[in-house]
Short mmCIF file of C-alpha atoms and ligand atoms in Angstrom, two decimals:
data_model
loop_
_atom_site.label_atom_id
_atom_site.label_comp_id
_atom_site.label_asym_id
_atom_site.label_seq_id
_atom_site.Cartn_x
_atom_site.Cartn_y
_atom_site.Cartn_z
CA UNK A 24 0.52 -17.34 -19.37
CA UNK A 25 -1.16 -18.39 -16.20
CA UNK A 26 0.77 -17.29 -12.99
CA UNK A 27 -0.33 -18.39 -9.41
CA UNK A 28 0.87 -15.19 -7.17
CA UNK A 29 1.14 -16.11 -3.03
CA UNK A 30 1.44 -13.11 -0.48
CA UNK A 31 2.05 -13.65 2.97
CA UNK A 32 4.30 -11.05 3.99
CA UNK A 33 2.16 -9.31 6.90
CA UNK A 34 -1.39 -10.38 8.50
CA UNK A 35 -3.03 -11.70 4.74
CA UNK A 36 -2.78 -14.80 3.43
CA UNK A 37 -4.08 -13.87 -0.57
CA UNK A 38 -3.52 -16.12 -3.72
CA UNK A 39 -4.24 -14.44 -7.17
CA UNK A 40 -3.81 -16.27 -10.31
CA UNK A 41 -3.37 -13.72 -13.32
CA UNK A 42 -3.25 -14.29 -17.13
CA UNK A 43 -0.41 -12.48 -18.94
CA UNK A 44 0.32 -9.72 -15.69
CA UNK A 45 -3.03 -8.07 -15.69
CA UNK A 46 -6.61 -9.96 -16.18
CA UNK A 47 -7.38 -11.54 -12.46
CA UNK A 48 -8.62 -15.22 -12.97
CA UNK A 49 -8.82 -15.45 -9.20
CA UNK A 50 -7.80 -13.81 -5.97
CA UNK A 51 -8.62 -14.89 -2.28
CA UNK A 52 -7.75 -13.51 0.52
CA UNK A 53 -7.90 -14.61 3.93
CA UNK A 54 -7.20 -11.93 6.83
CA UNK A 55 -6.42 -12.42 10.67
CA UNK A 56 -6.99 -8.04 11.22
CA UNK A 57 -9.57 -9.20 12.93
CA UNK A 58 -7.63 -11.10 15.58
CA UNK A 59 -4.90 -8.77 15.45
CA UNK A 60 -7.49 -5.81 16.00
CA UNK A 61 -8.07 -7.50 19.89
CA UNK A 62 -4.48 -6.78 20.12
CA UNK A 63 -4.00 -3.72 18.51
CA UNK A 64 -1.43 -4.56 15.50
CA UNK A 65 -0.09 -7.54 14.06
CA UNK A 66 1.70 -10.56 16.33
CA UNK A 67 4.16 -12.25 14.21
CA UNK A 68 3.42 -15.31 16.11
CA UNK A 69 -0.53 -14.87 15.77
CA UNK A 70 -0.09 -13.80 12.17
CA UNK A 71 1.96 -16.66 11.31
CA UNK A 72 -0.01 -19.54 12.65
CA UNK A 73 -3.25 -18.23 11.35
CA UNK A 74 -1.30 -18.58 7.70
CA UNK A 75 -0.37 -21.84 8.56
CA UNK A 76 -4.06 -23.04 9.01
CA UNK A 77 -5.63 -21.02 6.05
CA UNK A 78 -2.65 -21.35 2.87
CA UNK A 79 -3.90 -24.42 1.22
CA UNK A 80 -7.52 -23.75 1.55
CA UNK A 81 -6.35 -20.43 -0.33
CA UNK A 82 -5.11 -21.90 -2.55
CA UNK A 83 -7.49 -24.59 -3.37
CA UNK A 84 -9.94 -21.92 -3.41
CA UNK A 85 -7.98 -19.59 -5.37
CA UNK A 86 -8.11 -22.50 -8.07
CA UNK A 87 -11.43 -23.47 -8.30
CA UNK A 88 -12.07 -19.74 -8.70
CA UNK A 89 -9.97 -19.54 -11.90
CA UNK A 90 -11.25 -22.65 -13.07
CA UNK A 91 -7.73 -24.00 -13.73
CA UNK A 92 -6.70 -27.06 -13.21
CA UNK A 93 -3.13 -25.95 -13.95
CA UNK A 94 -1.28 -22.63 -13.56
CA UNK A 95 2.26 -22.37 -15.86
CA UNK A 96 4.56 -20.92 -12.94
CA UNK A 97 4.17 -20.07 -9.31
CA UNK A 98 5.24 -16.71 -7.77
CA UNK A 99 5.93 -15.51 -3.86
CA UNK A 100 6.53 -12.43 -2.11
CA UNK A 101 10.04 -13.53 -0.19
CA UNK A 102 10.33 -9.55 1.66
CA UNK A 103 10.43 -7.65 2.84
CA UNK A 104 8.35 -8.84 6.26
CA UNK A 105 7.68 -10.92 9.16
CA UNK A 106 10.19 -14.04 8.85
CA UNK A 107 7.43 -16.23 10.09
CA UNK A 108 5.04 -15.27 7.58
CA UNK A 109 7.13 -14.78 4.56
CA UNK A 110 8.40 -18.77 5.55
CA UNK A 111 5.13 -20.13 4.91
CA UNK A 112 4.70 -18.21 1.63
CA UNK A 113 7.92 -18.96 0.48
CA UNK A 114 8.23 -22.72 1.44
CA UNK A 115 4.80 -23.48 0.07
CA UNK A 116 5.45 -21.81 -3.48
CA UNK A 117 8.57 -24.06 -3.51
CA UNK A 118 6.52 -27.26 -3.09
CA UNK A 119 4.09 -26.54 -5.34
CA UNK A 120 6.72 -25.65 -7.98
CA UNK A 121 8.15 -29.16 -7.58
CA UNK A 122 4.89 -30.89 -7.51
CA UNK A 123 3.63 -29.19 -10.41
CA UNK A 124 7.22 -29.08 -12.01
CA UNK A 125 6.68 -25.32 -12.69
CA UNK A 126 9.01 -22.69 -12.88
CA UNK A 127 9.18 -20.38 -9.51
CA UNK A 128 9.57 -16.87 -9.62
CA UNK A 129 10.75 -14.61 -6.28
CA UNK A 130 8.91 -11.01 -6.05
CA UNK A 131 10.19 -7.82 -3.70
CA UNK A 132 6.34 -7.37 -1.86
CA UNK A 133 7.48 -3.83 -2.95
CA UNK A 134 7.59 -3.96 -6.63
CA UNK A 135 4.40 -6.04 -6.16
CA UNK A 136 2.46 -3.18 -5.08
CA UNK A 137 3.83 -1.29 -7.93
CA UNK A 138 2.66 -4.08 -10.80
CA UNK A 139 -0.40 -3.65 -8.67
CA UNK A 140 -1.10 -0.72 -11.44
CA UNK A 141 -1.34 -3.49 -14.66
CA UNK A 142 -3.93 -5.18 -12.86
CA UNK A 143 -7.20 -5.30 -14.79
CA UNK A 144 -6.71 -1.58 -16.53
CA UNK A 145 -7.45 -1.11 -19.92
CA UNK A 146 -4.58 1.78 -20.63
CA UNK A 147 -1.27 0.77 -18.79
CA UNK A 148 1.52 3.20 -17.43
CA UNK A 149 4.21 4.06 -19.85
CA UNK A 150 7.77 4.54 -19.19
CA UNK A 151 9.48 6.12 -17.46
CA UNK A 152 7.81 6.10 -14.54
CA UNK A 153 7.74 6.89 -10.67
CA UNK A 154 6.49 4.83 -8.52
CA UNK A 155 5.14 5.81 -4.90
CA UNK A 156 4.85 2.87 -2.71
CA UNK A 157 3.08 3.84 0.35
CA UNK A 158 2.23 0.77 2.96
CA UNK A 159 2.57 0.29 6.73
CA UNK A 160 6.31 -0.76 6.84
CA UNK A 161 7.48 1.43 3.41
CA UNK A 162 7.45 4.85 2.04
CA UNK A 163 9.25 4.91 -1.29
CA UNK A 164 9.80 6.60 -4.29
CA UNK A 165 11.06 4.65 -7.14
CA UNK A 166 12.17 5.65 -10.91
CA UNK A 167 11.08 2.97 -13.30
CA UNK A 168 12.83 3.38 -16.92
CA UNK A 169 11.08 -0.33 -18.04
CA UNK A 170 10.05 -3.31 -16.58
CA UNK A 171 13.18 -4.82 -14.13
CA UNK A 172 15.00 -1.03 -13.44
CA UNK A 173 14.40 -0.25 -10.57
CA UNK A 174 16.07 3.27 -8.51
CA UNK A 175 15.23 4.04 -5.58
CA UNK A 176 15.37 7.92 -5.17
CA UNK A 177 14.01 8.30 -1.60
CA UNK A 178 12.63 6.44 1.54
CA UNK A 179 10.82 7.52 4.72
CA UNK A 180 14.07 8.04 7.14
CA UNK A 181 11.59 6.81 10.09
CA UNK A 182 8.03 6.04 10.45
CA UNK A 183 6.22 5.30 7.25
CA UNK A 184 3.15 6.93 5.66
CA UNK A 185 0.56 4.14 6.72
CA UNK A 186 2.75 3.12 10.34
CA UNK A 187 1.71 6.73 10.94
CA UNK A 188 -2.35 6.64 10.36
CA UNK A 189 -2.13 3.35 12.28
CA UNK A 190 -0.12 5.12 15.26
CA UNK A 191 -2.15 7.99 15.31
CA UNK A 192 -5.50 6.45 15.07
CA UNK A 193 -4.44 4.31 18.05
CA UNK A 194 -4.34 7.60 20.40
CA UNK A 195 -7.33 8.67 19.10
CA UNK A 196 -8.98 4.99 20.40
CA UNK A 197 -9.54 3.98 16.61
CA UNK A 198 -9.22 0.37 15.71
CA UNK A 199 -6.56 -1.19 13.63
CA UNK A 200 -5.79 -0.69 10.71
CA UNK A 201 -5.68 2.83 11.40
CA UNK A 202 -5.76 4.57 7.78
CA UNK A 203 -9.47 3.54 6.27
CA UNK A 204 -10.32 4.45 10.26
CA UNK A 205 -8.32 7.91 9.94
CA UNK A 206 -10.01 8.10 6.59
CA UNK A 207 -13.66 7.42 7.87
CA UNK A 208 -14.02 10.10 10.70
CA UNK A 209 -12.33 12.87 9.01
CA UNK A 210 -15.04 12.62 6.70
CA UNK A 211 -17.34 13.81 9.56
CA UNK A 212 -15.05 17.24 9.37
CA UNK A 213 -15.82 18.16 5.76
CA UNK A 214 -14.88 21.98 5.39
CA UNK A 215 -14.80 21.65 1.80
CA UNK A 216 -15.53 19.31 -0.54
CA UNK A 217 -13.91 20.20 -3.45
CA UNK A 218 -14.66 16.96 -5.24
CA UNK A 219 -18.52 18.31 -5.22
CA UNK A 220 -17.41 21.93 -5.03
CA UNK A 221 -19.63 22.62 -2.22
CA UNK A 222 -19.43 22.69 1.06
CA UNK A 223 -19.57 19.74 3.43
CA UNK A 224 -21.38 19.01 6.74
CA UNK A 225 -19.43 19.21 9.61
CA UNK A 226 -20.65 17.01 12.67
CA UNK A 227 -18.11 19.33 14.68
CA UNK A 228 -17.25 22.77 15.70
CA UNK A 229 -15.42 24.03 12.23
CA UNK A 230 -13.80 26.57 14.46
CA UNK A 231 -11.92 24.03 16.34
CA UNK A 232 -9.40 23.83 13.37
CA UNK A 233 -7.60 26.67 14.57
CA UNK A 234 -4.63 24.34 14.24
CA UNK A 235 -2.23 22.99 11.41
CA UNK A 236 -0.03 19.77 12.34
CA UNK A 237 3.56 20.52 10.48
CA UNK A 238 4.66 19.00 6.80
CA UNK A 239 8.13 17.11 8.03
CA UNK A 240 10.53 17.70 4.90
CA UNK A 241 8.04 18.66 2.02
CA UNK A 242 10.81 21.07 0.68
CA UNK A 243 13.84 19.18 1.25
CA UNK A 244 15.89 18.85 -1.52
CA UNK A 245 15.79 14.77 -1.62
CA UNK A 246 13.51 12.81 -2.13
CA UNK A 247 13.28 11.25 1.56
CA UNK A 248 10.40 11.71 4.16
CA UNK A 249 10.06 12.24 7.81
CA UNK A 250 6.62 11.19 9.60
CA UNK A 251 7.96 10.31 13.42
CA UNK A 252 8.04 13.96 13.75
CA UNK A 253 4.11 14.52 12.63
CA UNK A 254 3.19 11.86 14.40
CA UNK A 255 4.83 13.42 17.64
CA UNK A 256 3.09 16.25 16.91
CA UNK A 257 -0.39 14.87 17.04
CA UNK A 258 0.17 12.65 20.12
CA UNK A 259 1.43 15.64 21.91
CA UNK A 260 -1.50 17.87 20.94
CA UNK A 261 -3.72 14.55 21.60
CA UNK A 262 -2.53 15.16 25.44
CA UNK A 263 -3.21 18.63 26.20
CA UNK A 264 -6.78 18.04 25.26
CA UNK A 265 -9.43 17.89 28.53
CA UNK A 266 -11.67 15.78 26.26
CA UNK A 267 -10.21 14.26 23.23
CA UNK A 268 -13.38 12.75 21.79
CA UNK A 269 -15.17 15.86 20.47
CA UNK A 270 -12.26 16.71 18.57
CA UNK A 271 -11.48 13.36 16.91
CA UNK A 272 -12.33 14.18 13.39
CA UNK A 273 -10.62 17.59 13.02
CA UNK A 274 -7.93 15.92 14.29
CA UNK A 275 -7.74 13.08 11.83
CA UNK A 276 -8.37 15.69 8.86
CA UNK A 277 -5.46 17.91 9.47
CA UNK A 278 -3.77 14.97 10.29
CA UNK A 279 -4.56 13.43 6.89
CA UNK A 280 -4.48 16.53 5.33
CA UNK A 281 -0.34 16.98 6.22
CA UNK A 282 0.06 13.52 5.53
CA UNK A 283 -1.48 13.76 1.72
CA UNK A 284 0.48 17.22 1.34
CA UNK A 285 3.88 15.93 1.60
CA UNK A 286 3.00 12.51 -0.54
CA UNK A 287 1.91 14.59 -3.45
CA UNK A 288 4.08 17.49 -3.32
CA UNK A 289 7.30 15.39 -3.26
CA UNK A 290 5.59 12.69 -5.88
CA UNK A 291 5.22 15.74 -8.07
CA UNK A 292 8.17 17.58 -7.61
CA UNK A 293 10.42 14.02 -8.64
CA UNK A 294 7.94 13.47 -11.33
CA UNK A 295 8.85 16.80 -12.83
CA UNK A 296 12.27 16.39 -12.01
CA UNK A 297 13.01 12.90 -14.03
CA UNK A 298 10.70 14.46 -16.83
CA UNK A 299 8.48 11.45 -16.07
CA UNK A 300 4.97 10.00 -18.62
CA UNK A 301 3.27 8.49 -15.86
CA UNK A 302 3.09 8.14 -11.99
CA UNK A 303 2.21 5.15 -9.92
CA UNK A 304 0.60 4.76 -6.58
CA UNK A 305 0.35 1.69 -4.58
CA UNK A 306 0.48 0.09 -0.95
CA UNK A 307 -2.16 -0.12 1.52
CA UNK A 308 -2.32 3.56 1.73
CA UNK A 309 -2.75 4.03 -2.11
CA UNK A 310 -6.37 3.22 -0.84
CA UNK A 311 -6.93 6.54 0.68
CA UNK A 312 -9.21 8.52 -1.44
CA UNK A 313 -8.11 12.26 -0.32
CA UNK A 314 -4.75 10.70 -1.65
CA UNK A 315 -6.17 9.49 -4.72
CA UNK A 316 -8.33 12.91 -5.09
CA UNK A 317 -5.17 14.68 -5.13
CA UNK A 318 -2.51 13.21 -6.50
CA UNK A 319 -5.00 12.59 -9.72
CA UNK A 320 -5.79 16.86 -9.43
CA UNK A 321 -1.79 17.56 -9.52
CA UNK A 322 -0.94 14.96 -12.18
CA UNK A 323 -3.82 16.64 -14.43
CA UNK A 324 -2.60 20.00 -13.76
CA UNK A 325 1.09 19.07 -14.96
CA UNK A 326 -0.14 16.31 -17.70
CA UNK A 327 1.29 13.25 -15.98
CA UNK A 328 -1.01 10.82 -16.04
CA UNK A 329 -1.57 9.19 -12.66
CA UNK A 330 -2.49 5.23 -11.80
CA UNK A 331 -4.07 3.66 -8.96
CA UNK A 332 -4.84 -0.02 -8.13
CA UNK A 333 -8.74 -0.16 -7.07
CA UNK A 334 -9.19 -0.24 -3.60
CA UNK A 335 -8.75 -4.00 -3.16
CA UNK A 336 -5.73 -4.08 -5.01
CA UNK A 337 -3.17 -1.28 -3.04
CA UNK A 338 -3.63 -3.40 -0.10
CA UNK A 339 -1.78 -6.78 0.34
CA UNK A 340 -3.12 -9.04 -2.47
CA UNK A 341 -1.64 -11.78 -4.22
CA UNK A 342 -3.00 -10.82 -7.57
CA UNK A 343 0.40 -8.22 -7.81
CA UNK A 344 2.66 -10.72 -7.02
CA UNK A 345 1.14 -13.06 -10.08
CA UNK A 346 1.31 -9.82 -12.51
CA UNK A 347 4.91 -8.74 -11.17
CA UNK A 348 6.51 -11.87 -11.69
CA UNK A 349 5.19 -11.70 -15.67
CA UNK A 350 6.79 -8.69 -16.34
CA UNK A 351 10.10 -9.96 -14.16
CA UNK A 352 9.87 -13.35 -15.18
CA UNK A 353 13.39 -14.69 -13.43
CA UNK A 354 13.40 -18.29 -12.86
CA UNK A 355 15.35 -19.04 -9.29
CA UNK A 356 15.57 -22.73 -7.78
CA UNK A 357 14.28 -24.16 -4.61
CA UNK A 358 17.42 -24.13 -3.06
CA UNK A 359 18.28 -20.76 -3.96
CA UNK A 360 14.83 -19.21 -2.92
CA UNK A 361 15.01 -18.04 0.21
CA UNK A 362 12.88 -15.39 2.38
CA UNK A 363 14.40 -12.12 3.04
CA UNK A 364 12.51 -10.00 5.82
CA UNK A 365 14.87 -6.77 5.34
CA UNK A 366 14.61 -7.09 1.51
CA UNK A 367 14.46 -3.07 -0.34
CA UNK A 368 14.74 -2.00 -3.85
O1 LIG B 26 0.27 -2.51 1.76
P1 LIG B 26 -0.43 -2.85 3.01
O2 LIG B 26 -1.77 -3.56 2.90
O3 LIG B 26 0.47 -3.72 3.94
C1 LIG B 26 1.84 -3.47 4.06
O4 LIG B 26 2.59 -3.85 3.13
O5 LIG B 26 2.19 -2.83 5.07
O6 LIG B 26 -0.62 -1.50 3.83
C2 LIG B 26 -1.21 -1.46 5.08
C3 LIG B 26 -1.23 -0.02 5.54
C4 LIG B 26 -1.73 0.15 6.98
O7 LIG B 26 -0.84 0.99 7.66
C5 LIG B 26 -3.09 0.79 6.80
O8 LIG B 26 -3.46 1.63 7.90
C6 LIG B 26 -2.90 1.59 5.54
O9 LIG B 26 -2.13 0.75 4.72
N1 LIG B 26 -4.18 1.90 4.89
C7 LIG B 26 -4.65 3.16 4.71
C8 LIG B 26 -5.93 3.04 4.12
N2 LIG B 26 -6.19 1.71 3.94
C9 LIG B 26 -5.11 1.03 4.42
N3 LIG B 26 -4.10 4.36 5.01
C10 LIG B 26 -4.82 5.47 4.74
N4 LIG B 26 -6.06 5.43 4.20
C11 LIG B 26 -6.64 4.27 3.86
N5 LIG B 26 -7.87 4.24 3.33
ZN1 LIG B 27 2.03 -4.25 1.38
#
């Protein structure tokens, strides 16, 4: 079964068209970071009316791509998001649905970036499961028995995991997004590289990490997280500084480094918890490859096997949305399809 996927829920316009939830016949995707880079984040309004111009080129695209002239149902990410985004994805899945006189299929952007995980892999994640779903609006952590069961064990209580590279990297003058920025100049502080088991080359002053940013709830009970409070405590030690620039990349690596200590330690701890098989990663910051280094070294070291998208696919991508709606394959109608910014598990 051929299912066109549409994501608009953010900046990125992307179609995927997937056969049977995992093998990719096409994705596009068409981005306006660029234009919202001039501004510093997203604009609703500038978001939206870029996805107005670029949708059915996507989607024309997106078909020539898979070489098919017809697609059996049609799937779009209704929330959570920006309402004038998630309109355009929304509305336009329902008219091709009634054009093509195809079944439509409503996906949580959330659970897309989970199903992100069945995408072109040869071994797939057995159940039960927990999911991580780290991205710029949501930090969640999700128990999976099978496909369609869904609870939702803990939440970030403020900012979440990737809101938090892009706020930091802000005050440190990177561009937007922040995380692959974060990511990129704290590999110019390389103390260790214990993926080479050598050491690294610093470009800085190694002694100028005389400093540890804190871990906001790693052992608290639940399965919630905190990041406002990290956050703070970069900006504030971003303003003491004479000359911020020389410091930059120590600053992003402990930064990064607190960040990817509380993902994994909670991921782990639940995982052991719920007496999980396998754990899944996804979201924009499911791209992060000190993430990926270490949640891989923990789920090895407890035998849980661990799954992440490639690169392309933990960001926005409408490739998920096409493989999610296979494995939740619930029909809704036109009328009843509706966009829901505030949407959650
Ligand atoms: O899932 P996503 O593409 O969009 C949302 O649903 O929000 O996630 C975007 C977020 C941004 O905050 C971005 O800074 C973060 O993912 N991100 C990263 C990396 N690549 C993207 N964070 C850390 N390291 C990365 N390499
Ligand atoms: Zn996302």
């Amino acid at each position: 079964m051929k299912i066109l996927g549409i994501e608009s829920t953010c900046d990125e316009t992307s179609v995927g068209i997937v056969e049977d939830g995992s093998i990719i016949l096409a994705s596009v995707t068409a981005s306006s970071a660029d234009l919202q880079e001039k501004y510093g984040g997203v604009v609703p309004e500038v978001a939206a009316r870029e996805q107005v111009k670029v949708m059915i080129p996507v989607i024309r695209e997106a078909l020539e791509q898979a070489f098919a002239p017809q697609v059996d149902a049609i799937a779009a990410a209704y929330g959570p998001g920006l309402i004038g985004s998630l309109l355009i994805g929304v509305e336009t899945s329902k008219a091709l649905s009634l054009a093509w006189n195809k079944p439509l299929i409503g996906i949580n952007h959330l659970i897309g970036h989970i199903y992100s995980n069945w995408l072109e892999s040869n071994s797939k994640p057995e159940f039960p499961l927990l999911a991580l779903v780290v991205s710029g609006g949501h930090t969640d952590l999700v128990l999976m028995a099978d496909h369609g069961k869904y609870k939702l064990l803990g939440s970030t209580l403020d900012d979440a995991a990737g809101e938090a590279f892009d706020k930091v990297a802000k005050h440190l003058g990177l561009s937007y997004p922040g995380g692959p920025e974060i990511e990129r100049v704290a590999l110019h502080y390389a103390p260790f590289d214990h993926s080479r088991g050598k050491q690294g080359k610093p470009s800085v002053d190694r002694n100028l990490a005389n400093f540890k940013f804190p871990r906001p709830m790693i052992s608290s009970e639940d399965f919630d997280f905190s990041f406002s409070g990290l956050k703070t405590a970069v900006v504030n030690y971003i303003n003491q500084l004479s000359d911020v620039r020389s410091q930059i990349s120590v600053i992003a690596y402990e930064f990064q480094e607190a960040v990817v200590d509380v993902l994994t330690r909670k991921t782990i701890t639940a995982a052991k918890k719920f007496s999980v098989k396998s754990i899944v990663v996804g979201g924009g910051v499911a791209a992060n490859s000190l993430l990926r280094r270490r949640m891989l070294d923990v789920g090895e070291i407890n035998k849980i096997k661990v799954y992440f998208p490639s690169v392309e696919f933990s960001v926005d991508n409408g490739a998920m949305i096409a493989a999610a709606a296979f494995h939740n394959f619930k029909k809704v109608s036109a009328q009843e399809f509706i966009a829901d910014p505030s949407l959650h598990f």
